[in-house]
Amino acid sequence: MSKNKSSESVKVVVRCRPLSRKEESNGPAGGIVQMDLRLGQVILRNPRAPPSEPQKTFTFDAVYDANSKQRELYDESVRPLIDSVLGGFNGTIFAYGQTGTGKTYTMQGAWLDPERRGVIPNAFDHIFTHISRSQSDKQYLVRASYLEIYREEIRDLLDPNHGNARALELRENPETGVYVQDLTSCVCKSIKEIEEVMNVGNQARAVGATDMNEHSSRSHALFLITVECSQPGPDGRKHIRVGRLNLVDLAGSERQTKTGVQGERLKEAAKINLSLSALGNVISALADGRSGHVPYRDSKLTRLLQDSLGGNAKTVMVATLGPAPQHYDETLTTLRYANRAKNIQNQPRVNEDPKDALLREFQREIARLRAQLNHRKWRSKQKSEQVEDESWDGDQEKEIEDEEDEEVEKEGEDYVKLEEQRLESEKEAIRGDQDLMADEKQKLLGEKERMMVDLRKEQEATEQLTAKYKAMESKLLVGGKNIIDHTNEQQKMLEIKRQEIAEQTRKEREIQQQVLIQDEETLELRETFTSLQQEVEAKTKKLKKLYAKLQAIKVEIKDVNDEHVRSRQELEQTQNELTRELKFKYLIIENFIPPEEKNKIMNRLVFDPEEDQWKFQSLVPAESKSSQMKKRPASAVGYKRPISQYARVAIAMGGHSRYRAENIMFLELDMTPPNTASVDRSKDAEPNQSPSVDSSPTKEKGVRKSQSWCQTPKSMTSSPSNVSLAACHSATTAAAQ
Ligand code: ADP
Ligand code: MG
């Protein structure tokens, strides 16, 4: 099956929950799902089909029936995956199935009952137990995030303002793949802490949801754990491996009924369908192997799971089923879906020394703080030794760095105490000294006081630094310690042994299965027939078997055809509805909106594929909105507006404030004499009109005209009044704005 050495297929396991009390009371029909645990097969009975119709059989990596224990599923199917994550692989577990079939039960289970704890709490135990049992040269950093995809929007469940926060965006990094921007990530140092994170997220999920079951059946929940591990390699350098684990509880896979729902609900149904149908399309495209394009970009969910499906990750899919006859169709769809997912090939590889490892940053920061701290302590020690003995050898700095932290710390404290005592005694001495003048005494005492204050400040700074250093260091977990659970240590060891045995039996069973299948295939080939009669019998048996297979495949083809017809009809129905709505909107637009308005609006609309929305283009480009709108048009450079003699005199006199702001624009006016004259005549005709800039100096008409007309930029700059004008130019422009 594997295409190349490093590729492996998605592991698919199926779990069927027990009949619920309500389902039991519905009728004596019993379940429609049968399981062969030894061979990993699910046999599905169609309650509506005649008994002659062959039952449908699907084979998976493992199957778990109604009596299966949480622990069994974990040990056999999940444990190897978590081990890989701890070794630096990416891993994904997702639960897929109809609402009410046990996705949440499988992923989370009942937290308080050790027997019924699901995959997630067991994984927490596993990860932290592994860390506590690993060698002490390993350092770990564990982080957790929790998000939910609801109506194609990503919400951070660990954000305290979860309810009001904006939906998060997806980004792509060529090295680490798709990630969620600004997603909260909590460093977790123990099982208790990570459980707390999960609780906070679960509460955030429940808040705002009127009906939690309803909500969880419509949203996808993703719990992400990143485990970074640093270990010295053979080259002596520390190497970091990063494993990312996605624990996904998908929305209910049942078809969202679109008939009868409208508005928001219709939109929501469409969006839930979008994510799951996109997931189905991605699985089909990958399982098919022929189609080059995999439509990851069609939904947020498929983009986030891109690595888990056909990429760099190991993936386990748990498909959950209900045994009730009324859900036959959904159960069959789930089984088909799961069956297709088996064929997906992933290429998992260890993430070694990625650039964005947070652990590396932490290690650097810790080293920096430590160096700072040591330097400080060395300085204090140096000072204290100077007090006792003036000679200090620089080489001793190295020695101190190697000393144990506590010792240095203690010495630092001792030094501060000694120094304080010394300063105190010196102060006493100064006070007692009879020879000193009073103000000199005061000065010396003040100086000592300052030294005391400095000393205390220094000590405070050191304490702060120490606290920061310790806080930082405590975030890293060191193999072999940190997890205070010694009382249960022996019990844990016992559990681990039991798990190892479970692992062993699982492997044995797998091998037995394979042997059985191989035997079945080759038995008949090796058989030598002693008589013709025997040969006929054997061949008839084989023929019967093949015929049954043929019938099963025929039924399968018919089923698939039926399903296609059904989904086509559904699509056609949706199309009809949409067309009808479109016609309605067209009618309104064509008859009630003026065509020019319609065109204006249509020209401004652009489609935003990221948000899947039409948007209005802003009238003014965004960046120039604030600055350009307010700017005045600039005049031709070098030319100033003609200025009247009257105005010049007024400026020189500094009299009327009106002329202070004269000539602020560089404009060349095309002013022909006859034009101006006509303006002047009109002004003469209306003497009451308030004087405008151009018309007011009517007395010096002749002089002004000739001057204005022949004014050159040069003469303007040489004019004395222009000096003051230039000075106030900038101020007035600013004021004018
Ligand atoms: P889903 O998350 O798929 O909608 P739930 O996990 O909420 O379904 O399960 C629905 C109900 O069935 C719950 O009451 C749960 O306790 C019960 N249930 C599911 N799976 C099992 C199982 N394997 N054994 C016992 N009870 C189960
Ligand atoms: Mg659920």
CSV table of N, CA and C in Angstrom, one decimal, residues 38 64 80 84 108 173 259 304 338 351 373 378 428 436 464 527 531 552 557 566 584 600 626 706 708 713:
chain,number,residue,atom,x,y,z
A,38,ARG,N,-12.0,-9.7,16.2
A,38,ARG,CA,-10.8,-10.4,15.9
A,38,ARG,C,-10.3,-10.0,14.5
A,64,TYR,N,-14.4,-1.4,17.8
A,64,TYR,CA,-14.8,-1.4,19.2
A,64,TYR,C,-16.3,-1.5,19.3
A,80,PRO,N,0.2,4.5,20.5
A,80,PRO,CA,1.3,4.6,19.6
A,80,PRO,C,1.4,5.9,19.0
A,84,SER,N,4.5,8.7,19.3
A,84,SER,CA,5.2,9.3,18.1
A,84,SER,C,5.2,10.9,18.3
A,108,GLN,N,-13.5,12.9,25.2
A,108,GLN,CA,-13.4,13.4,26.6
A,108,GLN,C,-13.9,12.4,27.6
A,173,ASN,N,2.6,29.3,7.0
A,173,ASN,CA,4.1,29.4,7.2
A,173,ASN,C,4.7,28.3,6.4
A,259,THR,N,-34.5,22.0,4.4
A,259,THR,CA,-35.9,22.3,4.1
A,259,THR,C,-36.6,22.9,5.3
A,304,LEU,N,-7.0,23.7,8.4
A,304,LEU,CA,-6.3,23.4,9.6
A,304,LEU,C,-5.8,22.0,9.7
A,338,ALA,N,-15.5,6.5,6.4
A,338,ALA,CA,-14.3,6.0,7.1
A,338,ALA,C,-13.5,5.1,6.2
A,351,ASN,N,9.9,16.5,13.4
A,351,ASN,CA,10.2,17.9,13.3
A,351,ASN,C,11.5,18.2,14.1
A,373,LEU,N,22.3,37.5,36.4
A,373,LEU,CA,22.2,37.3,37.8
A,373,LEU,C,23.6,37.0,38.4
A,378,TRP,N,28.4,38.5,41.2
A,378,TRP,CA,29.9,38.6,41.2
A,378,TRP,C,30.3,40.0,41.6
A,428,GLU,N,27.4,56.1,62.5
A,428,GLU,CA,27.6,56.3,63.9
A,428,GLU,C,28.9,57.0,64.2
A,436,LEU,N,34.5,67.1,63.3
A,436,LEU,CA,33.9,67.6,62.1
A,436,LEU,C,32.9,68.7,62.3
A,464,GLN,N,14.2,40.8,41.9
A,464,GLN,CA,13.3,40.7,40.8
A,464,GLN,C,13.8,39.8,39.7
A,527,GLU,N,-3.9,-26.3,-3.0
A,527,GLU,CA,-4.7,-27.5,-2.9
A,527,GLU,C,-4.5,-28.4,-4.2
A,531,SER,N,-9.6,-36.1,-6.5
A,531,SER,CA,-10.6,-36.6,-7.5
A,531,SER,C,-11.3,-35.4,-8.2
A,552,ALA,N,-22.6,-8.4,-3.8
A,552,ALA,CA,-22.3,-7.3,-2.9
A,552,ALA,C,-21.9,-6.0,-3.6
A,557,ILE,N,-22.8,-0.6,-5.9
A,557,ILE,CA,-22.9,0.3,-7.1
A,557,ILE,C,-24.3,1.0,-7.1
A,566,ARG,N,-29.8,11.1,-5.3
A,566,ARG,CA,-30.3,11.9,-4.1
A,566,ARG,C,-29.7,13.2,-3.9
A,584,PHE,N,-36.6,37.2,-7.5
A,584,PHE,CA,-37.3,38.2,-6.6
A,584,PHE,C,-36.4,39.4,-6.4
A,600,LYS,N,-23.8,52.6,-10.3
A,600,LYS,CA,-22.8,53.2,-9.3
A,600,LYS,C,-22.4,52.1,-8.3
A,626,SER,N,-7.2,60.7,5.2
A,626,SER,CA,-7.0,61.7,6.2
A,626,SER,C,-6.2,62.9,5.6
A,706,SER,N,-1.6,98.1,-13.8
A,706,SER,CA,-0.4,97.9,-14.6
A,706,SER,C,0.5,97.0,-13.8
A,708,SER,N,-0.2,94.7,-11.5
A,708,SER,CA,-0.6,93.3,-11.5
A,708,SER,C,-0.3,92.6,-12.8
A,713,PRO,N,7.6,87.0,-11.2
A,713,PRO,CA,7.9,86.3,-9.9
A,713,PRO,C,9.1,87.0,-9.3
